[in-house]
mmCIF file with all atom_site columns, C-alpha atoms in Angstrom:
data_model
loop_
_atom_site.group_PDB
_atom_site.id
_atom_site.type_symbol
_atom_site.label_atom_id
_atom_site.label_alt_id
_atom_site.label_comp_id
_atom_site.label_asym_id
_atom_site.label_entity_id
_atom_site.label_seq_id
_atom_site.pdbx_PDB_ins_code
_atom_site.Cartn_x
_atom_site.Cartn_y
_atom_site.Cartn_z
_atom_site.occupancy
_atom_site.B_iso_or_equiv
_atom_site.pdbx_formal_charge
_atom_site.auth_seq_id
_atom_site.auth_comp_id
_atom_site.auth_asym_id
_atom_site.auth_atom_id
_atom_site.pdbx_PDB_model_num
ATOM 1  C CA . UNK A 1 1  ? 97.875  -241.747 -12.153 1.00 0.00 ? 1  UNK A CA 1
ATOM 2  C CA . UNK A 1 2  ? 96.553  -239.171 -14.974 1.00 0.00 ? 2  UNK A CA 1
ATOM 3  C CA . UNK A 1 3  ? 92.622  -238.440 -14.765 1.00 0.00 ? 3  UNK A CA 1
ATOM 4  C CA . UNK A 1 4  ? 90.106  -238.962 -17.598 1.00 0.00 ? 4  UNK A CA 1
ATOM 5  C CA . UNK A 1 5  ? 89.727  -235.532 -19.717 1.00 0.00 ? 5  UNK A CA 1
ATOM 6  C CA . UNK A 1 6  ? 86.222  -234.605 -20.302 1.00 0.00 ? 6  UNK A CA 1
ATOM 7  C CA . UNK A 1 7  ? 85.116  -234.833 -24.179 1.00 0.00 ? 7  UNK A CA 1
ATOM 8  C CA . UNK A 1 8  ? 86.256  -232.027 -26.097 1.00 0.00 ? 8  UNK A CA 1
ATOM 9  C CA . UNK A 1 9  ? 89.124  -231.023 -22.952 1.00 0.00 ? 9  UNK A CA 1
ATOM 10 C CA . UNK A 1 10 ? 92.715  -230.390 -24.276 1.00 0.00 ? 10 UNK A CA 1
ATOM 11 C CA . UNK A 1 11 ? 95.780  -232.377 -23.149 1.00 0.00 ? 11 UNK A CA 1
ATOM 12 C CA . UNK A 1 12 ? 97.623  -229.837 -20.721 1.00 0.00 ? 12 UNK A CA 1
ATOM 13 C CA . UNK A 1 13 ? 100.320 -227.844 -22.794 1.00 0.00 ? 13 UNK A CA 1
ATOM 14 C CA . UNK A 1 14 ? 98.460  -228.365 -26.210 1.00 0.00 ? 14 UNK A CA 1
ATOM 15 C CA . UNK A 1 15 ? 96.782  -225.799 -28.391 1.00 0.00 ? 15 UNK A CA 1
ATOM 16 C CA . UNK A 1 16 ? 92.639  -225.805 -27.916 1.00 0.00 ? 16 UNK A CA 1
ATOM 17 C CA . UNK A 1 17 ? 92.489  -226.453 -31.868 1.00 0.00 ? 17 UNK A CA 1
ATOM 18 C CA . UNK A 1 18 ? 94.709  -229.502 -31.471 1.00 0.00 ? 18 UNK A CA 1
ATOM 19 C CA . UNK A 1 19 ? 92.835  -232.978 -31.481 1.00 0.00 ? 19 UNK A CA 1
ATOM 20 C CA . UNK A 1 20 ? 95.095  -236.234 -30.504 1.00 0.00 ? 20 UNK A CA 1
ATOM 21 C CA . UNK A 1 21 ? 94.178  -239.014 -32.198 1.00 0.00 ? 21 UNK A CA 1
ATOM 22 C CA . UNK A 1 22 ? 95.297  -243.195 -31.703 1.00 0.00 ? 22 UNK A CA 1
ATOM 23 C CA . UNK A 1 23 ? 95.363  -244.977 -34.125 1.00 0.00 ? 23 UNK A CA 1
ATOM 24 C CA . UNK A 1 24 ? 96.502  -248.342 -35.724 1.00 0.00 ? 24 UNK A CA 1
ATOM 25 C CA . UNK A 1 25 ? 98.514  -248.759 -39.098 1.00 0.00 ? 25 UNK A CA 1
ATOM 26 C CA . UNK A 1 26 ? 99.880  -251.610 -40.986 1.00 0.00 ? 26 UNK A CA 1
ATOM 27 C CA . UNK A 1 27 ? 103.576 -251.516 -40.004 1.00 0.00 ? 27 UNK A CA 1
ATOM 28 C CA . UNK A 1 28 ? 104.990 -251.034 -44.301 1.00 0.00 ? 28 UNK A CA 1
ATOM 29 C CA . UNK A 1 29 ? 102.698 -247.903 -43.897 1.00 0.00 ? 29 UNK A CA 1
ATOM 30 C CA . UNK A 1 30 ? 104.082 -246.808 -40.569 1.00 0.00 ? 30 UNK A CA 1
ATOM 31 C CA . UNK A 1 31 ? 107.549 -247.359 -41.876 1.00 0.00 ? 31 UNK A CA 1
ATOM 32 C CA . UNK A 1 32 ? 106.410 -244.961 -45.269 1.00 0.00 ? 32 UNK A CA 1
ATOM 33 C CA . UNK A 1 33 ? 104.947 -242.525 -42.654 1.00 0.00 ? 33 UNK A CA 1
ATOM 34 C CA . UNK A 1 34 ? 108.188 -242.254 -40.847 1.00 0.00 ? 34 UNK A CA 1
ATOM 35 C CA . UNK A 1 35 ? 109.773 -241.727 -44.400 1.00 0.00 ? 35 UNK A CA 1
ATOM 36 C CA . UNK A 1 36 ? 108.171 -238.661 -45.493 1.00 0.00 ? 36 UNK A CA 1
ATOM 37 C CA . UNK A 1 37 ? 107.597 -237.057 -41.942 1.00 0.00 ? 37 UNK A CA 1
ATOM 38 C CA . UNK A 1 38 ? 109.970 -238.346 -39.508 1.00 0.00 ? 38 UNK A CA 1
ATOM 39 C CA . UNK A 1 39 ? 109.652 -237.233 -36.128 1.00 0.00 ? 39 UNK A CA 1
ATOM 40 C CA . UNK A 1 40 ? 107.251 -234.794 -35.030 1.00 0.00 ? 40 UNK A CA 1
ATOM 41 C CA . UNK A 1 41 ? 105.666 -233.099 -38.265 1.00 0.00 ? 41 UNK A CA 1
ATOM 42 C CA . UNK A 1 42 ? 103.801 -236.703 -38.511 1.00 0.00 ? 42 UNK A CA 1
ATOM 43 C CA . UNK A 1 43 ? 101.130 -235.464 -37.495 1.00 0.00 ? 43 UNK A CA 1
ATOM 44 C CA . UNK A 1 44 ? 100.812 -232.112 -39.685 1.00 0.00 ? 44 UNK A CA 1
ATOM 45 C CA . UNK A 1 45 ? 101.601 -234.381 -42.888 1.00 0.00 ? 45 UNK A CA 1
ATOM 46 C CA . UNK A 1 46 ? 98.444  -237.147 -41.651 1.00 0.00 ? 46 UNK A CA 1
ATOM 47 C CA . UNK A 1 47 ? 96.610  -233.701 -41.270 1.00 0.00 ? 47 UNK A CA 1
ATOM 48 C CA . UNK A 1 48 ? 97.222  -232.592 -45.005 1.00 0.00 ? 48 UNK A CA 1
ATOM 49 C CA . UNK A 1 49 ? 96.433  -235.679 -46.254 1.00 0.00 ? 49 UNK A CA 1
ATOM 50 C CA . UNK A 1 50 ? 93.470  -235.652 -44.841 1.00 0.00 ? 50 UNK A CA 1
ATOM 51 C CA . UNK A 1 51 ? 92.512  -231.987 -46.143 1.00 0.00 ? 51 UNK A CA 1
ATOM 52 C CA . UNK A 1 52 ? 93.720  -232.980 -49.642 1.00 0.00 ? 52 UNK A CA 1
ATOM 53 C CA . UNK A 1 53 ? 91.585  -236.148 -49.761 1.00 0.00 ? 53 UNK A CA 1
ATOM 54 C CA . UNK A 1 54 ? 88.521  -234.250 -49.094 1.00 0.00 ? 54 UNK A CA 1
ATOM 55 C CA . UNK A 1 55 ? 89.608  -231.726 -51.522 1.00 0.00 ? 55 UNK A CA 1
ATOM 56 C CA . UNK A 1 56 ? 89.778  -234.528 -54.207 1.00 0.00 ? 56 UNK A CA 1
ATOM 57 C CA . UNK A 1 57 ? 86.543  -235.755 -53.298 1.00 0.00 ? 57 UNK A CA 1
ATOM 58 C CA . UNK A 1 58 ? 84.612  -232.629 -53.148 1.00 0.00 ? 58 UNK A CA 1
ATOM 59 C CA . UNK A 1 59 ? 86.125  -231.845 -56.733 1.00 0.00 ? 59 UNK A CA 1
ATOM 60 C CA . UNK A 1 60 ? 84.800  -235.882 -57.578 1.00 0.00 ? 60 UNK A CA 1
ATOM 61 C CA . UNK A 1 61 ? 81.162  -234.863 -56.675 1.00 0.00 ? 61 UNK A CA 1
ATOM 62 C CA . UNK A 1 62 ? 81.452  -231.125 -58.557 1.00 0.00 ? 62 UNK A CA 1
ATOM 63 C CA . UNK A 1 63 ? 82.151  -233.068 -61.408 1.00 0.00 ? 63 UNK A CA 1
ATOM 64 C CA . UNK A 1 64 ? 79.435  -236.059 -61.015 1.00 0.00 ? 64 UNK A CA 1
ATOM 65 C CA . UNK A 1 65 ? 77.208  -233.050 -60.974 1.00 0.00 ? 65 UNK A CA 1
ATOM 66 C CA . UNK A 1 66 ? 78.749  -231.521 -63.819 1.00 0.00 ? 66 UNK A CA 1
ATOM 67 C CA . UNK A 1 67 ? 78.811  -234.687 -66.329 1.00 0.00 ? 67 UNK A CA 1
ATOM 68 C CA . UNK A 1 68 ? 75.068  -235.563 -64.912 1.00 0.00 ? 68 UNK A CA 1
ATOM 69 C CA . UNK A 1 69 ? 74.113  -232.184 -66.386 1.00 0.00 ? 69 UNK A CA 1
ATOM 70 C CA . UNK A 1 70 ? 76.098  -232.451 -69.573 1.00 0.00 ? 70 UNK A CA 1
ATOM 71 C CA . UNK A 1 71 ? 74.709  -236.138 -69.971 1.00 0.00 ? 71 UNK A CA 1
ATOM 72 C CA . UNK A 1 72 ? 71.215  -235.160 -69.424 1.00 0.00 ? 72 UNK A CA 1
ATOM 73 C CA . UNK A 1 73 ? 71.408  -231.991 -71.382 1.00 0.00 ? 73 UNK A CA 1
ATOM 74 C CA . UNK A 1 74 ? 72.897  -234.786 -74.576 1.00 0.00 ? 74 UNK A CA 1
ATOM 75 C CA . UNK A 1 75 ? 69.634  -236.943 -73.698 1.00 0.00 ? 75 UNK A CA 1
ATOM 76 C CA . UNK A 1 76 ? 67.410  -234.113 -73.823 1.00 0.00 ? 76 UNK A CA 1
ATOM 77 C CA . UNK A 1 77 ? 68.418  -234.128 -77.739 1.00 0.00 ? 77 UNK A CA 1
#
């Protein structure tokens, strides 16, 4: 019988930067997942999809900030 990790405690064998996560998918996106990273480089492509969705939406609010300034410098006119 395995023992409960403490929060924040690494699986044995893994790196200390190296989170597991569980998680639930529909099964079409499972199969997709499978697709494009097959085996055991899932995990690294979940990992840069996640990094390049928060890319996009930092670059979203830089330009929200950017068009509220242009729009307010127009209504300043």
């Amino acid at each position: 019988m395995s023992k409960a990790l403490a929060p924040g405690q690494p699986y044995a064998g893994r790196r200390e930067d190296v989170a597991v996560v569980n998680l639930s998918m529909d099964r079409a996106a499972a199969d997709l997942l499978r697709h494009y990273a097959g085996g055991k480089t899932m995990g690294r492509f979940v990992a840069r999809l996640v990094f390049e969705y928060h890319a996009k939406e930092e670059e979203r609010q830089r330009l929200r900030q950017h068009m509220a300034a242009v729009l307010g410098e127009a209504a300043e006119r």
